PDB file of N, CA and C in Angstrom:
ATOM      1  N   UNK A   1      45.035 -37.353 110.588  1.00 60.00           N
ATOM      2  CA  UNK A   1      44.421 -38.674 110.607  1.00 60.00           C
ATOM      3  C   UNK A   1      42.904 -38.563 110.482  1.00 60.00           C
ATOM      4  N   UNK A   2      42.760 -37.824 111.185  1.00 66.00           N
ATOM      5  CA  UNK A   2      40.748 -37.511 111.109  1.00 66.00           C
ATOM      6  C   UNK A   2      40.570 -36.795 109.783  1.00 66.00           C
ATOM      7  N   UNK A   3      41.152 -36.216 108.844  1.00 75.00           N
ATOM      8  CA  UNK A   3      40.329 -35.730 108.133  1.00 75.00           C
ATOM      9  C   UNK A   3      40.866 -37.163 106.528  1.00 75.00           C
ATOM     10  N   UNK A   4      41.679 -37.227 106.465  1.00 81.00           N
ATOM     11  CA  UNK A   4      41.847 -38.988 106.212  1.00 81.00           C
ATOM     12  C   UNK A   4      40.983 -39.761 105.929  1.00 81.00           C
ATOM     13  N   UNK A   5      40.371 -40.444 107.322  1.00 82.00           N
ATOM     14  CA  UNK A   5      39.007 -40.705 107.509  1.00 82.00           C
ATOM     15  C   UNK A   5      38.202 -40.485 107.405  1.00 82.00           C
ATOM     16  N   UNK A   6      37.849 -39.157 107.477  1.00 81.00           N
ATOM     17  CA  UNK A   6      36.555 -38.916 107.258  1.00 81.00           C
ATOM     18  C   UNK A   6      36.460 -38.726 105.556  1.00 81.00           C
ATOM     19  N   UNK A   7      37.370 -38.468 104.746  1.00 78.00           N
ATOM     20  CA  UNK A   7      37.372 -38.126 102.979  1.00 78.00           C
ATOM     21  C   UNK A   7      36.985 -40.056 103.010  1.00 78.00           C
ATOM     22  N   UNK A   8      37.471 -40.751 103.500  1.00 79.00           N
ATOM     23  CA  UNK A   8      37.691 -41.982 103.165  1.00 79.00           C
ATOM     24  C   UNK A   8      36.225 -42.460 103.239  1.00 79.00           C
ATOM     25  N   UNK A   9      35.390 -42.359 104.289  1.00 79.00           N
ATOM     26  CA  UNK A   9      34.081 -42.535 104.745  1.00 79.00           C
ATOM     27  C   UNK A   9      33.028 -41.841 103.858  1.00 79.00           C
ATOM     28  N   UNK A  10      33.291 -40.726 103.608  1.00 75.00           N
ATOM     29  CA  UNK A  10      32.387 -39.775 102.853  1.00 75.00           C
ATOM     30  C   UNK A  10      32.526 -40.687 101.388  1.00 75.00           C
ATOM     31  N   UNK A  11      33.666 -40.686 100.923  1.00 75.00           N
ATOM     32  CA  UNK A  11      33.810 -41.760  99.556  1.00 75.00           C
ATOM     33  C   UNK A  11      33.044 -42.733  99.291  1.00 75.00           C
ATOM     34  N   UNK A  12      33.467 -43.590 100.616  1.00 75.00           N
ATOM     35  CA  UNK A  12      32.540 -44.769 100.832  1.00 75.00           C
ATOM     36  C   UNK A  12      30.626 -44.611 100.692  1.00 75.00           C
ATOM     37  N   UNK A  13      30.521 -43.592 101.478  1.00 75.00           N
ATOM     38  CA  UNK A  13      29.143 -43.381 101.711  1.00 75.00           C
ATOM     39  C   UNK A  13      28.173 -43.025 100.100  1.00 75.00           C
ATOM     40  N   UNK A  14      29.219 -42.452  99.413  1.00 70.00           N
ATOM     41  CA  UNK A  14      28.680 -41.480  98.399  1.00 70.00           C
ATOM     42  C   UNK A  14      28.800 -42.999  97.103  1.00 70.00           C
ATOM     43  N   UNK A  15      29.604 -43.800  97.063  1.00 71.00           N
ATOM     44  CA  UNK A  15      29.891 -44.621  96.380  1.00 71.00           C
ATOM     45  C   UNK A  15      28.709 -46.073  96.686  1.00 71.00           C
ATOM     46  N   UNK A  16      28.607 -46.129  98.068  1.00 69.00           N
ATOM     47  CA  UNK A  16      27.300 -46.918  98.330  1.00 69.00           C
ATOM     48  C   UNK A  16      25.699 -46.587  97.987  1.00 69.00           C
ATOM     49  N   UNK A  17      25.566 -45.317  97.964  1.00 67.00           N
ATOM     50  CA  UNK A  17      24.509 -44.707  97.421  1.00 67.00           C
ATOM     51  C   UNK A  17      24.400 -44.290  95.883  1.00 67.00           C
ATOM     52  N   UNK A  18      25.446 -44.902  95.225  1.00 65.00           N
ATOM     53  CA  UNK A  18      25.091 -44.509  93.876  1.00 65.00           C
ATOM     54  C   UNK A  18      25.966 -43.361  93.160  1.00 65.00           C
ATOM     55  N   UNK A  19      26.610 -42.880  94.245  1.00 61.00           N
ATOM     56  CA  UNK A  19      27.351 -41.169  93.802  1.00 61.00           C
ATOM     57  C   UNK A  19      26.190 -40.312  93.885  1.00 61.00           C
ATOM     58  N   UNK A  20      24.828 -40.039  94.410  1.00 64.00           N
ATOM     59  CA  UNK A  20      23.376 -39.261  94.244  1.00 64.00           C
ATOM     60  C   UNK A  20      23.751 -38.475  95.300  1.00 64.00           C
ATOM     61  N   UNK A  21      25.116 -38.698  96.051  1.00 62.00           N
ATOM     62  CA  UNK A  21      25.125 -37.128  96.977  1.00 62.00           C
ATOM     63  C   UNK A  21      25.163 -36.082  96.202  1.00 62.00           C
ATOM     64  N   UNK A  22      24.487 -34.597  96.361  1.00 70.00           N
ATOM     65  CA  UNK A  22      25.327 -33.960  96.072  1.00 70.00           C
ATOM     66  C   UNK A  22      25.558 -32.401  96.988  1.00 70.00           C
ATOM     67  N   UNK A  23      26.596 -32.932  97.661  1.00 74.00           N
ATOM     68  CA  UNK A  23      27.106 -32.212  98.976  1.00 74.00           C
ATOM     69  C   UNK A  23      28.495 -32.075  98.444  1.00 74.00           C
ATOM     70  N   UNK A  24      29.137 -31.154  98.480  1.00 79.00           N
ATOM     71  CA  UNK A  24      30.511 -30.849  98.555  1.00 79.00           C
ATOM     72  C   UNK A  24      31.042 -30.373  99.794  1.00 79.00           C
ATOM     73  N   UNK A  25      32.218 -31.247 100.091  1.00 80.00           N
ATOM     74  CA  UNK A  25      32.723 -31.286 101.460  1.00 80.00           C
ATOM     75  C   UNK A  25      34.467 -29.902 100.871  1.00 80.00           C
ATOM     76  N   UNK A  26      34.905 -29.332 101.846  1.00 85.00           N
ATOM     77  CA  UNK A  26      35.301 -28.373 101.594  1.00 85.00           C
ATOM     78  C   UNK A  26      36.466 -28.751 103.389  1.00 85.00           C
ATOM     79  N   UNK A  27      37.303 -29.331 103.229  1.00 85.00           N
ATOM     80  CA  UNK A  27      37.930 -29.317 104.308  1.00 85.00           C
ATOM     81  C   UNK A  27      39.058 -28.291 104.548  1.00 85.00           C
ATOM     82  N   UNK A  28      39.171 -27.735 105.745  1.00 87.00           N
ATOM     83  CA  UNK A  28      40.082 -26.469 106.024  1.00 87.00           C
ATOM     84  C   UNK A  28      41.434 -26.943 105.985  1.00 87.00           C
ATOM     85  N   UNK A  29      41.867 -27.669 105.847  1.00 88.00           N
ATOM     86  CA  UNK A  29      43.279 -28.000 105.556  1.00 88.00           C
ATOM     87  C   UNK A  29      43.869 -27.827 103.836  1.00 88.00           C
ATOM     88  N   UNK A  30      42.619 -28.692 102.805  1.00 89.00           N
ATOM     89  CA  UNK A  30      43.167 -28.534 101.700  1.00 89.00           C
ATOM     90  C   UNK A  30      42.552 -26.937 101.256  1.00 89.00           C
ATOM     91  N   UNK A  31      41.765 -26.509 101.794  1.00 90.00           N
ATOM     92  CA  UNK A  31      41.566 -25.284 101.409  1.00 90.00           C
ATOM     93  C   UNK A  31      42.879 -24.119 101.709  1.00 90.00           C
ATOM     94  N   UNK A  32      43.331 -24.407 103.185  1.00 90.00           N
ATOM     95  CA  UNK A  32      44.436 -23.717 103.305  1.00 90.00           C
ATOM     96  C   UNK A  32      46.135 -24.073 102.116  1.00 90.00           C
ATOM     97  N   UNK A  33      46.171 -25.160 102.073  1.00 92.00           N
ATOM     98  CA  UNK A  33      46.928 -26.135 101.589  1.00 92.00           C
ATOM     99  C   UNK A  33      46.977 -25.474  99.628  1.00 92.00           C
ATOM    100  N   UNK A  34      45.978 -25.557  99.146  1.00 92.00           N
ATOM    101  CA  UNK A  34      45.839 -25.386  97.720  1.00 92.00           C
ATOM    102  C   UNK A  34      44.287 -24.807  97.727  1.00 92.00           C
ATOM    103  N   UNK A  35      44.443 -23.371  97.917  1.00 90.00           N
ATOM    104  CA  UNK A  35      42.714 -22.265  97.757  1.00 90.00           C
ATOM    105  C   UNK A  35      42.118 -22.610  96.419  1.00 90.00           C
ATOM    106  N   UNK A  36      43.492 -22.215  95.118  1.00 90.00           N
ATOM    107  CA  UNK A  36      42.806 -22.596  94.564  1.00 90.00           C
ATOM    108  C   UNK A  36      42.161 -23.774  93.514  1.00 90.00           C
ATOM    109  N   UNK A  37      43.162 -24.351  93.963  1.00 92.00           N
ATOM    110  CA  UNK A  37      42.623 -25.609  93.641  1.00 92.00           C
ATOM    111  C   UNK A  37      40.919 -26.056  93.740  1.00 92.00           C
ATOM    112  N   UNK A  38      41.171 -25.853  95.265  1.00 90.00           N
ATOM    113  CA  UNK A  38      40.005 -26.361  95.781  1.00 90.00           C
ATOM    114  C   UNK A  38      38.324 -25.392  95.241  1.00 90.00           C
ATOM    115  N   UNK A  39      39.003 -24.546  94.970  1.00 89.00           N
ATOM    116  CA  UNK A  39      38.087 -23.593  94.426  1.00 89.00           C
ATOM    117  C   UNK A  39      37.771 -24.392  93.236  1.00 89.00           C
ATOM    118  N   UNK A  40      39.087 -24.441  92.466  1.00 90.00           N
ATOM    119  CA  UNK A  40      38.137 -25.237  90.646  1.00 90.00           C
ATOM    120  C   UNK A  40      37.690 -26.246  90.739  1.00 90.00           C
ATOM    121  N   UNK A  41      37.679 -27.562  92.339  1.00 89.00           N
ATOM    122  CA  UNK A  41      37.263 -28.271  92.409  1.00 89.00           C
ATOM    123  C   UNK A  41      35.290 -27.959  92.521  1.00 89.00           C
ATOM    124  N   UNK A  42      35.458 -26.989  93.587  1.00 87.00           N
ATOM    125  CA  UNK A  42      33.966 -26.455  93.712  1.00 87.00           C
ATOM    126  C   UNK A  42      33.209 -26.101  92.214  1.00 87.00           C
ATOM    127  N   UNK A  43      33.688 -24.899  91.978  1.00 86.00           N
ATOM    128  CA  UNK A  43      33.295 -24.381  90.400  1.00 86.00           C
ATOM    129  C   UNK A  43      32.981 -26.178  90.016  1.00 86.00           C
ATOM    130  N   UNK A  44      34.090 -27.047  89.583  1.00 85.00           N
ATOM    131  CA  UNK A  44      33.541 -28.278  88.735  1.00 85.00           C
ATOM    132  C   UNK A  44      32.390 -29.161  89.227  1.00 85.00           C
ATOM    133  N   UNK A  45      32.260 -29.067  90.972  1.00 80.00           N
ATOM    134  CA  UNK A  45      31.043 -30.079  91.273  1.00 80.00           C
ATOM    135  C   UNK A  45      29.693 -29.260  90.997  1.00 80.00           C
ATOM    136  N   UNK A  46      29.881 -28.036  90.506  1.00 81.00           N
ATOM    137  CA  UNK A  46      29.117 -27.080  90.743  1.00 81.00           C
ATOM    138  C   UNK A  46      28.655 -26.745  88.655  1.00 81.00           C
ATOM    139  N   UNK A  47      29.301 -27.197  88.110  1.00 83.00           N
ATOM    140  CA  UNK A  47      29.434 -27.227  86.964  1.00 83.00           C
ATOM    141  C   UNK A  47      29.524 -25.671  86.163  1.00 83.00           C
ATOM    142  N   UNK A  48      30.329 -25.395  87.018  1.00 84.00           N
ATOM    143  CA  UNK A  48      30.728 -23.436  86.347  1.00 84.00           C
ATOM    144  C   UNK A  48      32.402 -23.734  85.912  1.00 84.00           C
ATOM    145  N   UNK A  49      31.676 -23.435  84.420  1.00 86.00           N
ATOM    146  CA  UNK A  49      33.150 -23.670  83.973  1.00 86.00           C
ATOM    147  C   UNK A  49      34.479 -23.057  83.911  1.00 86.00           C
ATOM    148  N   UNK A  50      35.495 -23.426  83.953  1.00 81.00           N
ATOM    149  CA  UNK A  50      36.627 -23.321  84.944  1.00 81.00           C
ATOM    150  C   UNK A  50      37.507 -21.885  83.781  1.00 81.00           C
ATOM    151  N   UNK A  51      37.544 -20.663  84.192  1.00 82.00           N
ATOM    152  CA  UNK A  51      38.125 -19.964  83.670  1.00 82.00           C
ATOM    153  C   UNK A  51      39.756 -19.379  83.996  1.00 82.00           C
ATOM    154  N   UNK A  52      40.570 -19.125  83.539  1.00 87.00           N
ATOM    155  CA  UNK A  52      41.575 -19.121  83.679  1.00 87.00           C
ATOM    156  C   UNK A  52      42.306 -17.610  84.404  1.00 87.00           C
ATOM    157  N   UNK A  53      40.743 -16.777  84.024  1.00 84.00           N
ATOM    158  CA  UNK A  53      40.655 -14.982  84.457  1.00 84.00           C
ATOM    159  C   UNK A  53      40.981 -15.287  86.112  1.00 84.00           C
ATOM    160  N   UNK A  54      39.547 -16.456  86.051  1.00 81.00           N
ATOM    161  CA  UNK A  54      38.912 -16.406  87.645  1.00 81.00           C
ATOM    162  C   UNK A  54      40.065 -16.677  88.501  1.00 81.00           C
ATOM    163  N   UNK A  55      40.633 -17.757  87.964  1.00 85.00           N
ATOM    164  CA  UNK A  55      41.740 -18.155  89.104  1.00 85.00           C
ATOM    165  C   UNK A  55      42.796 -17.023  89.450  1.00 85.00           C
ATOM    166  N   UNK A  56      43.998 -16.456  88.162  1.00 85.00           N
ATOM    167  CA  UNK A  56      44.231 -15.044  88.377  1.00 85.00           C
ATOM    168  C   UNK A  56      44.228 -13.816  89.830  1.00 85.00           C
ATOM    169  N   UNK A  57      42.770 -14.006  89.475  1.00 83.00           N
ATOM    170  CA  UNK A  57      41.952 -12.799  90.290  1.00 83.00           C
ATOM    171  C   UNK A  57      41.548 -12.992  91.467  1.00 83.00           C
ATOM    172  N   UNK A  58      41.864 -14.569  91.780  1.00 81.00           N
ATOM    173  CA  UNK A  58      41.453 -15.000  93.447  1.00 81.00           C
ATOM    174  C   UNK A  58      43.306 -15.118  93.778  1.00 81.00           C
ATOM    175  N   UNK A  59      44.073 -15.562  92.831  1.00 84.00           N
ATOM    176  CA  UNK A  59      45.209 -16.001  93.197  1.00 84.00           C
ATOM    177  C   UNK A  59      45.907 -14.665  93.652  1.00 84.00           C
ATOM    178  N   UNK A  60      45.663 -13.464  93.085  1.00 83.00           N
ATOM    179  CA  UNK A  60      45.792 -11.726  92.904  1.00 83.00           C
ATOM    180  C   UNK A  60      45.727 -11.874  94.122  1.00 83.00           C
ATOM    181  N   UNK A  61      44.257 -11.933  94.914  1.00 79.00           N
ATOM    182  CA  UNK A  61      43.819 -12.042  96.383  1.00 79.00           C
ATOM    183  C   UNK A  61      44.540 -12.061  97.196  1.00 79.00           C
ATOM    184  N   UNK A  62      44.991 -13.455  97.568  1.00 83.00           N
ATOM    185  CA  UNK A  62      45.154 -14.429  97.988  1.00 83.00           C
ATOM    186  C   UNK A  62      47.138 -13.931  98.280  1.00 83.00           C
ATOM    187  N   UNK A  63      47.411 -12.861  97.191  1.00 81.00           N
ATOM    188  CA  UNK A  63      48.564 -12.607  97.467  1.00 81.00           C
ATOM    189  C   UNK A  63      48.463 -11.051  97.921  1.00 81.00           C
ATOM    190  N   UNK A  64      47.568 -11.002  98.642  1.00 77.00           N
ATOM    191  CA  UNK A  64      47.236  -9.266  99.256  1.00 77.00           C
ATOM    192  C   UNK A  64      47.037  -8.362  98.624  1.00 77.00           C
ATOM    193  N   UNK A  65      46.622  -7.950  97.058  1.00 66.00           N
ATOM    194  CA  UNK A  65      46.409  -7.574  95.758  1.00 66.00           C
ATOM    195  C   UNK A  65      44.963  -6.920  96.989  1.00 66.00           C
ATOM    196  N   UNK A  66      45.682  -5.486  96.902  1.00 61.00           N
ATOM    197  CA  UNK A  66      44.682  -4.392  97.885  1.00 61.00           C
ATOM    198  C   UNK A  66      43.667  -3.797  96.742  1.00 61.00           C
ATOM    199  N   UNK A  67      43.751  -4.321  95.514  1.00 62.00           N
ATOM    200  CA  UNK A  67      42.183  -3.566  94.256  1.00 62.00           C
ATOM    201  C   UNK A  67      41.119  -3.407  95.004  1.00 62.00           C
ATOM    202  N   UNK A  68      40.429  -2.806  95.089  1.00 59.00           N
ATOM    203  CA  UNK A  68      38.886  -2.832  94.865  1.00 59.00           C
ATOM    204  C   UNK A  68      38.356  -3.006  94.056  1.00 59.00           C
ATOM    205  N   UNK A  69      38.188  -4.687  93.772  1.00 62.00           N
ATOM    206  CA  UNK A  69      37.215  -5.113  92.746  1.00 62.00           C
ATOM    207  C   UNK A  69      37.281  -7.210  93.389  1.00 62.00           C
ATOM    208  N   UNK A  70      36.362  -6.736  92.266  1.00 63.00           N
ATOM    209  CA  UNK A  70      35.716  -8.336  92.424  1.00 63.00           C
ATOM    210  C   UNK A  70      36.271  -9.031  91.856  1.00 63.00           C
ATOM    211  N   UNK A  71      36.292 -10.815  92.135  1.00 64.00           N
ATOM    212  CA  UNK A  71      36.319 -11.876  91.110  1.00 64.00           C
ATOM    213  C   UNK A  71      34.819 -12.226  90.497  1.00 64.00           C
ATOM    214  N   UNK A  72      35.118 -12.306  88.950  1.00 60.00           N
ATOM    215  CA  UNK A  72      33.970 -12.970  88.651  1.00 60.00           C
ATOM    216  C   UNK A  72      34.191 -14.326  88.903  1.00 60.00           C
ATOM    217  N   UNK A  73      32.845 -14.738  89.529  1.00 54.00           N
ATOM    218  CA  UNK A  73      32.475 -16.306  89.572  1.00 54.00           C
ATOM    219  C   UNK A  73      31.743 -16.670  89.254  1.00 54.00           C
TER     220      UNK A  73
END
């Protein structure tokens, strides 16, 4: 219910001002919920365009993929 509200409020707030926030809110539920999603959401408010490697290589992660190496971001 609270985080509901608060996406609902933040909307509101950002929509009364014009949309001139630019804060990206990152809540621990949809992050747990869909990583990476929420990730290409970031990359897009962030305007890094959305590669198909990147996701891959976090999703690799994300499934205990023990490499030593990086994602490019």
């Amino acid at each position: 219910y609270y985080t509901v509200l608060t996406k609902i409020c933040l909307y509101l707030i950002n929509t009364l001002v014009g949309g001139v926030l630019k804060v990206y809110f990152v809540f621990y539920e949809d992050l747990i919920d869909d990583p990476v999603g929420e990730i290409g959401k970031l990359m897009e408010h962030l305007h890094i365009e959305p590669d198909q490697e990147r996701f891959k290589c976090i999703e690799s992660h994300l499934k205990g993929n023990q490499e030593q190496h990086w994602c490019k971001l």
